[in-house]
Amino acid sequence: MKRLAVLTSGGDASGMNCAIRSVVRTAIGAGLKVSGVMRGYRGLYENDFLELNSRSVSGIINKGGTILRTIRFPEFKNPDIQRMCLKNLKENGVDALVVIGGDGSSRGAFSFHKNFGFPVCVIPASIDNDVYGTDSTIGFDTAVNTALEAIDRIRDTATSHERIFVVEVMGREHGFLAIEVAIAAGAEIVLIPERPFTIEQIIEKLKKDRQLGKVSSLIVLAEGAGRAHELAKQINEKVSNAEARYSVLGYIQRGGVPTYQTRCLATMFGNQAVKGLLEGLDCFMVGIQGNSLVGVPLETVVSNNKRISEEKLKIVEEMAV
Ligand code: ADP
Ligand code: F6P
């Protein structure tokens, strides 16, 4: 193996730059050349490659976003489009591809390997933390901390005005982010797409909170479970003497300076990705399970769904008494 290519794909996550830096520096240290591919799978298709060296990745360890840019490119599902990507990789002398992205990007990498046998490694990066086979993805810890900082501020005004607050966090399909945020923010209720709920259950809980002497309550809502403004409206209509307000945290959760945890994870993942490829692995994802760095077959990653933790959901309930 003489040359690697690296790209970022799907929703950006803080720490992607740390991972790029780690891939580049590990590869260069091992005597390899590195190509960066701009804008994910679209750059592969459009032959948008650039040479990366150790200095190309200087000064990015603390920068959110991705210097390689990212995009959704649904056309990559088409084998003819993939064939053109293969041709471009070969013409650029690339022997293996490192994909930094989430669940969708992993599916893309797996299908590319399956169709053409090209060596691929995925580095999981997503604020959703919805990738099977790794306890945590790059950017997740940063997003949790960003949401927490915002909620701590909201808590001040919520308490002062004795209000119920609905805070909507990201997570179109999954509630991993919402659950961690709810535990750490001390929320009374967490609502996630994986767990159906009724408005009556929420109203009942809020009324009970009032009887218990709570003057304000916090509901953390994953975006895929409903809309914050609608829930706040229903609460205002159905809970007498209560004032509900809402905040949608939105894209602030995706950007910003990566935390210590995110930076270390990204650096270890990038390093392990290159080492795994050098050892001959050709279709895998790097991940962390407990305290161990692992290599997980991509087939396992894409054929399983990560489950939310029932224990963690229960902890939210047990703390809200
Ligand atoms: P994420 O990687 O953050 O989950 P997406 O789900 O948007 O983000 O996926 C990123 C990109 O991965 C898509 O725009 C597409 O290029 C590629 N992709 C996703 N699913 C597949 C698939 N089943 N086959 C091929 N490519 C895919
Ligand atoms: O990065 C994942 C995610 O944040 C989802 O939770 C969210 O719904 C989605 O990306 C929105 O991203 P975009 O607007 O870029 O499609």
Coordinates of C-alpha atoms in Angstrom, one line a residue, residues 1 3-9 19-20 22-24 27 32 34-37 40-41 44 68 89 94-101 105 109 118-124 269-275 277 284 286:
M1 CA 0.0 0.0 0.0
R3 CA -1.4 5.9 -1.0
L4 CA -4.5 6.5 1.1
A5 CA -7.4 8.8 0.4
V6 CA -9.5 10.4 3.1
L7 CA -12.9 12.1 3.0
T8 CA -15.6 13.4 5.3
S9 CA -19.2 12.6 4.5
A19 CA -9.4 12.6 12.7
I20 CA -8.2 13.9 9.3
S22 CA -4.5 11.8 12.7
V23 CA -5.0 9.8 9.5
V24 CA -2.6 12.1 7.6
A27 CA 0.1 7.6 7.2
L32 CA 2.5 6.5 2.8
V34 CA -2.2 10.8 1.4
S35 CA -4.9 12.3 -0.9
G36 CA -7.7 14.4 0.6
V37 CA -11.0 14.1 -1.3
G40 CA -17.4 13.3 0.5
Y41 CA -18.4 10.8 -2.1
L44 CA -14.6 10.9 -5.5
L68 CA -12.4 18.6 3.4
L89 CA -9.3 6.5 -7.1
V94 CA -5.0 5.4 -4.3
D95 CA -4.9 1.9 -2.6
A96 CA -7.3 2.4 0.2
L97 CA -10.1 4.8 1.3
V98 CA -10.7 6.2 4.8
V99 CA -14.3 7.5 5.2
I100 CA -15.0 9.8 8.2
G101 CA -18.8 9.9 8.7
S105 CA -21.5 7.0 5.1
A109 CA -18.3 2.5 2.2
F118 CA -11.7 -1.7 -2.8
P119 CA -10.2 -1.5 0.7
V120 CA -12.2 0.8 3.0
C121 CA -12.0 1.9 6.6
V122 CA -14.7 3.9 8.3
I123 CA -14.0 6.3 11.2
P124 CA -17.4 6.9 12.9
F269 CA -9.5 6.4 15.7
G270 CA -7.4 8.0 12.9
N271 CA -4.3 6.3 14.1
Q272 CA -6.0 2.9 14.4
A273 CA -7.6 3.2 11.0
V274 CA -4.3 3.6 9.2
K275 CA -2.7 0.8 11.3
L277 CA -5.3 -0.9 6.8
F284 CA -13.8 -2.4 8.7
V286 CA -12.6 1.5 14.0

